GROMACS .gro file of C-alpha atoms in nm:
model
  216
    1UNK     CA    1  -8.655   0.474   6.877
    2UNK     CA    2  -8.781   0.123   6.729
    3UNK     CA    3  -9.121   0.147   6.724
    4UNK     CA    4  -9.407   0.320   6.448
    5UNK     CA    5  -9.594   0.462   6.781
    6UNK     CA    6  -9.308   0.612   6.922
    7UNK     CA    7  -9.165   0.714   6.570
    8UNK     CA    8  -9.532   0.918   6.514
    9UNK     CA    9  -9.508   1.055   6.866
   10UNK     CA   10  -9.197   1.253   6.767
   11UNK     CA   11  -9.391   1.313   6.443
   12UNK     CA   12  -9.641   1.543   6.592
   13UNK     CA   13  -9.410   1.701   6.805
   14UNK     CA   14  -9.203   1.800   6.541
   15UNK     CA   15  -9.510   1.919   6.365
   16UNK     CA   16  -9.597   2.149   6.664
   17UNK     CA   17  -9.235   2.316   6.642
   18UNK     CA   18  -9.217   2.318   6.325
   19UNK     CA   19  -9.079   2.031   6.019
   20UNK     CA   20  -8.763   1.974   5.918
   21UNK     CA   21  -8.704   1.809   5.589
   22UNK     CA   22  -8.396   1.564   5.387
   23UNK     CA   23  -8.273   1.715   5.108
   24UNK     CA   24  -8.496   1.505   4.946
   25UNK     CA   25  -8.784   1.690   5.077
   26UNK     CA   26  -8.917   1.393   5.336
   27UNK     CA   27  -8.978   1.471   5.666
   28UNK     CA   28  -8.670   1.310   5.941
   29UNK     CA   29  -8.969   1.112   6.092
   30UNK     CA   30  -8.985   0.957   5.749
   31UNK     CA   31  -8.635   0.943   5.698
   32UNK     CA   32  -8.632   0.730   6.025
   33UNK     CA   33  -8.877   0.496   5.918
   34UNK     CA   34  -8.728   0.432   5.587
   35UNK     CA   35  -8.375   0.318   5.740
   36UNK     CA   36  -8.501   0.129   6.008
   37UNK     CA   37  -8.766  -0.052   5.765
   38UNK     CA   38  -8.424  -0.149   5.549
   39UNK     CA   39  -8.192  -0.177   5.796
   40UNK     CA   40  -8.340  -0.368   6.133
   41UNK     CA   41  -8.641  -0.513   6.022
   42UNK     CA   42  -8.592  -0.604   5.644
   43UNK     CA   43  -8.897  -0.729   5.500
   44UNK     CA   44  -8.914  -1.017   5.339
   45UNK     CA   45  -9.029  -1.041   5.002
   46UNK     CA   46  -9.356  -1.222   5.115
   47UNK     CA   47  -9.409  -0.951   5.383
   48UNK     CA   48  -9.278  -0.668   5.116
   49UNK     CA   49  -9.584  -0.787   4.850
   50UNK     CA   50  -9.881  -0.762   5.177
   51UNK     CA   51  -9.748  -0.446   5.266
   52UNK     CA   52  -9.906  -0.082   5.128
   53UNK     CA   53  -9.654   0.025   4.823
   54UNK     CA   54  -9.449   0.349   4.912
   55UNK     CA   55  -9.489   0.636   4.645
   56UNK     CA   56  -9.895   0.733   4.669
   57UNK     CA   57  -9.908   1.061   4.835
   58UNK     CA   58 -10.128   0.864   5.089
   59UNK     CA   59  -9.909   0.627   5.182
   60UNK     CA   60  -9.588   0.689   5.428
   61UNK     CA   61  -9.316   0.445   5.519
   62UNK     CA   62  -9.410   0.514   5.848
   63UNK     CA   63  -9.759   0.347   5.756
   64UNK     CA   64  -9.543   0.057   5.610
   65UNK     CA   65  -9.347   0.047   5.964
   66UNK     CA   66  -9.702   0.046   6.147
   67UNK     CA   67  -9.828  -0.221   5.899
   68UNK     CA   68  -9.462  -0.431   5.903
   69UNK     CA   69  -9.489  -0.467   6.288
   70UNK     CA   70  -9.877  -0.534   6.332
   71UNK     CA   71  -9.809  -0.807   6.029
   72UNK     CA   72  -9.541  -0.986   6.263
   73UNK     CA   73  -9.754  -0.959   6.527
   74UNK     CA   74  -9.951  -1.287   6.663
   75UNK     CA   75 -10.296  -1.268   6.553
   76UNK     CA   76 -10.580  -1.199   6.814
   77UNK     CA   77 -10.881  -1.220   6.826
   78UNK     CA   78 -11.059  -0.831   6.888
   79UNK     CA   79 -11.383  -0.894   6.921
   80UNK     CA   80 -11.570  -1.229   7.049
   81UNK     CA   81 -11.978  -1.217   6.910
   82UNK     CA   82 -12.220  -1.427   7.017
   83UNK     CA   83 -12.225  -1.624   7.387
   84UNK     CA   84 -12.056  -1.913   7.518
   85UNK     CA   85 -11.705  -1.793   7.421
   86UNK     CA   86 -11.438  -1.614   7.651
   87UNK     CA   87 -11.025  -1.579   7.628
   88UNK     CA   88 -10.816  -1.829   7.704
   89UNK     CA   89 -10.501  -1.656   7.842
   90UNK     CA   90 -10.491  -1.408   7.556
   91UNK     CA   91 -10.633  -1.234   7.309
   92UNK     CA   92 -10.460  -1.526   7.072
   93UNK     CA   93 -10.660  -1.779   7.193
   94UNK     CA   94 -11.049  -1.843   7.282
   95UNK     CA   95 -11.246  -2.127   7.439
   96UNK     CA   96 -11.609  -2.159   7.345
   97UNK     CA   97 -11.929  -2.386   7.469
   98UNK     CA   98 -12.068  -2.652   7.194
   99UNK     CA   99 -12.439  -2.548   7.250
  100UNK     CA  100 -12.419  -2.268   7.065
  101UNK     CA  101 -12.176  -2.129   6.743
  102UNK     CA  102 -12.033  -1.819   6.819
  103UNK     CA  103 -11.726  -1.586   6.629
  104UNK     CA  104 -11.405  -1.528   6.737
  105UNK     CA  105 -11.292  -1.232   6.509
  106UNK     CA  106 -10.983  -1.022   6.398
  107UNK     CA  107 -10.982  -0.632   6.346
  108UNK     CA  108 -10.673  -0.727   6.113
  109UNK     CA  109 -10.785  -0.613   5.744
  110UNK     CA  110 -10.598  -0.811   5.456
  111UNK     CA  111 -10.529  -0.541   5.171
  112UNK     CA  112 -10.311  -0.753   4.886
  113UNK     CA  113 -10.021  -0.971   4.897
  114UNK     CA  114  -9.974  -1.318   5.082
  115UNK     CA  115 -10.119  -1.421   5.426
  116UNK     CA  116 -10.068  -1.703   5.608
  117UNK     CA  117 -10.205  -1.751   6.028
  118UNK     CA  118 -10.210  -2.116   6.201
  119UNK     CA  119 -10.466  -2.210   6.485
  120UNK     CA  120 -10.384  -2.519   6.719
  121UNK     CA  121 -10.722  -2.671   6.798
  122UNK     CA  122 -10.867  -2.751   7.116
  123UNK     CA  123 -11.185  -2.999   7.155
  124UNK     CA  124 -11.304  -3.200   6.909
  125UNK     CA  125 -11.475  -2.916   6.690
  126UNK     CA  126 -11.441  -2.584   6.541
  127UNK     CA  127 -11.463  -2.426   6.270
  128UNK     CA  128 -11.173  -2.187   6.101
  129UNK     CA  129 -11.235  -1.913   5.805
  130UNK     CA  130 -11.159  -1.552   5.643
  131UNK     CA  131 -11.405  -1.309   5.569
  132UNK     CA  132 -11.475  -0.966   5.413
  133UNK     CA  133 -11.394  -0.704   5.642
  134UNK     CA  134 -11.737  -0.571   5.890
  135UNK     CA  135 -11.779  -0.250   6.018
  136UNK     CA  136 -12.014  -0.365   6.334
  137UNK     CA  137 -12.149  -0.626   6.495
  138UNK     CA  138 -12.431  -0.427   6.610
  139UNK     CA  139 -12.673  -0.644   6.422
  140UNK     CA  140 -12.559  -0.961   6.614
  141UNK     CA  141 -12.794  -1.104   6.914
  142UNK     CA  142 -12.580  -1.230   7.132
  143UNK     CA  143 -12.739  -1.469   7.353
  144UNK     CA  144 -12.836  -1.639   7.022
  145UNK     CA  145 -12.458  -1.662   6.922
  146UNK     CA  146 -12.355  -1.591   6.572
  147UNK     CA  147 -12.266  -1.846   6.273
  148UNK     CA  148 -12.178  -1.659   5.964
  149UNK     CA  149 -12.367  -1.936   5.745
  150UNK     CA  150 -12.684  -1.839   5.951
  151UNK     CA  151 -12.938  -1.657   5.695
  152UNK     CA  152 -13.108  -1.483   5.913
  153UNK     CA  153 -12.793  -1.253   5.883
  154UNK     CA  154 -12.767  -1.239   5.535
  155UNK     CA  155 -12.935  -0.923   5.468
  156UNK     CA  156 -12.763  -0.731   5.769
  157UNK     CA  157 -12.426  -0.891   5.646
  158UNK     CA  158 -12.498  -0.720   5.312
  159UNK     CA  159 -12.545  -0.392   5.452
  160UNK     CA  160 -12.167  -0.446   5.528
  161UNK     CA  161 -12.082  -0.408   5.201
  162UNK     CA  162 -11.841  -0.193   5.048
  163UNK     CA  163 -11.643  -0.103   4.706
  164UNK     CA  164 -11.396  -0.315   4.835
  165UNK     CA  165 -11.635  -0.647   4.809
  166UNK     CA  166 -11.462  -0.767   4.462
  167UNK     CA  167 -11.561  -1.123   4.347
  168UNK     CA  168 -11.807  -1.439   4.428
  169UNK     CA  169 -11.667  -1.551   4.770
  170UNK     CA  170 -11.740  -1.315   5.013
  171UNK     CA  171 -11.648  -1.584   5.332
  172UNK     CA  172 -11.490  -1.909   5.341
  173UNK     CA  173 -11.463  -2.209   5.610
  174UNK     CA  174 -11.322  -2.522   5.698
  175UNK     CA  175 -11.490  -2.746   5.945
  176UNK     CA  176 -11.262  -2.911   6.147
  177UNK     CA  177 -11.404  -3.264   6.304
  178UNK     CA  178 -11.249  -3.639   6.396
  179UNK     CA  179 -11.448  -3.775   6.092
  180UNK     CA  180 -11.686  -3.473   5.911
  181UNK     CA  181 -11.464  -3.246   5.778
  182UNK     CA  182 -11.549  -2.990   5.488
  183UNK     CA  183 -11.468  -2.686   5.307
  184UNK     CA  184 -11.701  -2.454   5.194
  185UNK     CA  185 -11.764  -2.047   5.085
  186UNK     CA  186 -12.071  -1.799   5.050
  187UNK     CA  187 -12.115  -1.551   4.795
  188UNK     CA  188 -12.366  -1.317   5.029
  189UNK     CA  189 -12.488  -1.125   4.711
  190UNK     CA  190 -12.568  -1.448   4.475
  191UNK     CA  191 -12.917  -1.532   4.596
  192UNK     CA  192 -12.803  -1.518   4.975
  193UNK     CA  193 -12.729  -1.933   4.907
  194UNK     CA  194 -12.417  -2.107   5.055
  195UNK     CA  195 -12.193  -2.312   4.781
  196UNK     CA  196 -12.191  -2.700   4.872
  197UNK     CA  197 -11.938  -2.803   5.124
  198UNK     CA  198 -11.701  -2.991   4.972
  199UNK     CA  199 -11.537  -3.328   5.119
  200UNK     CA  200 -11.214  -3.271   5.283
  201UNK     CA  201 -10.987  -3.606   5.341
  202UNK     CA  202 -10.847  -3.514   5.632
  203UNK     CA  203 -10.964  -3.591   6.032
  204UNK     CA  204 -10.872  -3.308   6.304
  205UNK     CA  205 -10.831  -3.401   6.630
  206UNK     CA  206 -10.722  -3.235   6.945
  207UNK     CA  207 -10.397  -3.004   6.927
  208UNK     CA  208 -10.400  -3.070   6.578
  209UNK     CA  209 -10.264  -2.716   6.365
  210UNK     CA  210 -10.511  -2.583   6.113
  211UNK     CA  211 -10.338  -2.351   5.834
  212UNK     CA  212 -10.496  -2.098   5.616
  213UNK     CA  213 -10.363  -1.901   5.372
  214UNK     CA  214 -10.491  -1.597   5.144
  215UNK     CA  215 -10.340  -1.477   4.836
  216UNK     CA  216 -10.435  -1.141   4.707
   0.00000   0.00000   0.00000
């Protein structure tokens, strides 16, 4: 067994028959997870500070495991909103028409600690960022596409909102052009206004790598 699935699989067979517990009072499952978390993977300590912290009665190192292997994991893209936009290959990479901004998006949540993904570009446009995490897309019309900087969102973009929405940026972008390039965040709540973009000195081209990274 090397894997969280197949780790909780035995998990709630066990539970049907019956637990057995460590001397220490953790379940074997957990046991499992614990020596194959130090032992195989080992975390680094970049991965160790993004991961959930063992010790809360909510949190298991087979969540950690589960967490560990989806964080080493290429990102993809789970949901594509808006039109013009389709997979190209995989789930890691999209294509999308110019006539119309639409969203590739992630169902990965960032919780704390340090992030870090690289895109390779492809055209002569598009546009990179992070944002808070959504619940739905439900709100979206998708044969009009869907820009996040588009106000006519704003107020169903709020309704997102959650305890979790801490601080003044809410979603950030870089534009990514030959010679118009710019970096710019929203705070959704502060008058439903966009910050300036700001200049960036730097052209992107084709098959150029765009990096962006988010410390919690």
């Amino acid at each position: 067994l090397c894997r969280s699935r197949e780790l909780l699989s035995m998990a709630l067979t066990c539970k049907a028959f019956g637990w057995r517990r460590t001397p220490s009072g953790s379940s074997l499952i957990e046991e499992a997870a614990r020596q194959f978390l130090a032992n195989q993977l080992r975390p680094s300590a970049v991965e160790r500070g993004a991961l959930p912290q063992h010790g809360d009665d909510t949190i298991a190192w087979l969540s950690i495991l589960d967490e560990l292997e989806r964080l080493r994991l290429p990102l993809k893209f789970s949901k594509l909103v808006g039109r013009g936009m389709e997979y190209a290959g995989s789930e890691s990479s999209v294509f999308a028409s110019h006539n119309v901004i639409s969203t590739a998006v992630t169902n990965y949540v960032m919780k704390r600690g340090v992030h870090y993904a690289s895109f390779t570009l492809s055209g002569d446009f598009a546009i990179v960022g992070v944002a808070r995490p959504f619940r739905d897309f439900s709100f979206v019309n998708e044969a009009e596409g869907f820009d996040m900087l588009d106000r006519d969102y704003f107020d169903d973009i709020l309704a997102q909102r959650t305890d979790t929405w801490v601080g003044n940026v809410h979603y950030c972008q870089l534009y990514c052009r030959p010679d118009d390039a710019g970096l710019t965040d929203v705070d959704w709540t502060d008058l439903q206004e966009c910050h300036e973009v700001e200049a960036v000195e730097e052209s992107f081209f084709d098959g150029d790598i765009v990096g962006l990274l988010v410390d919690l």
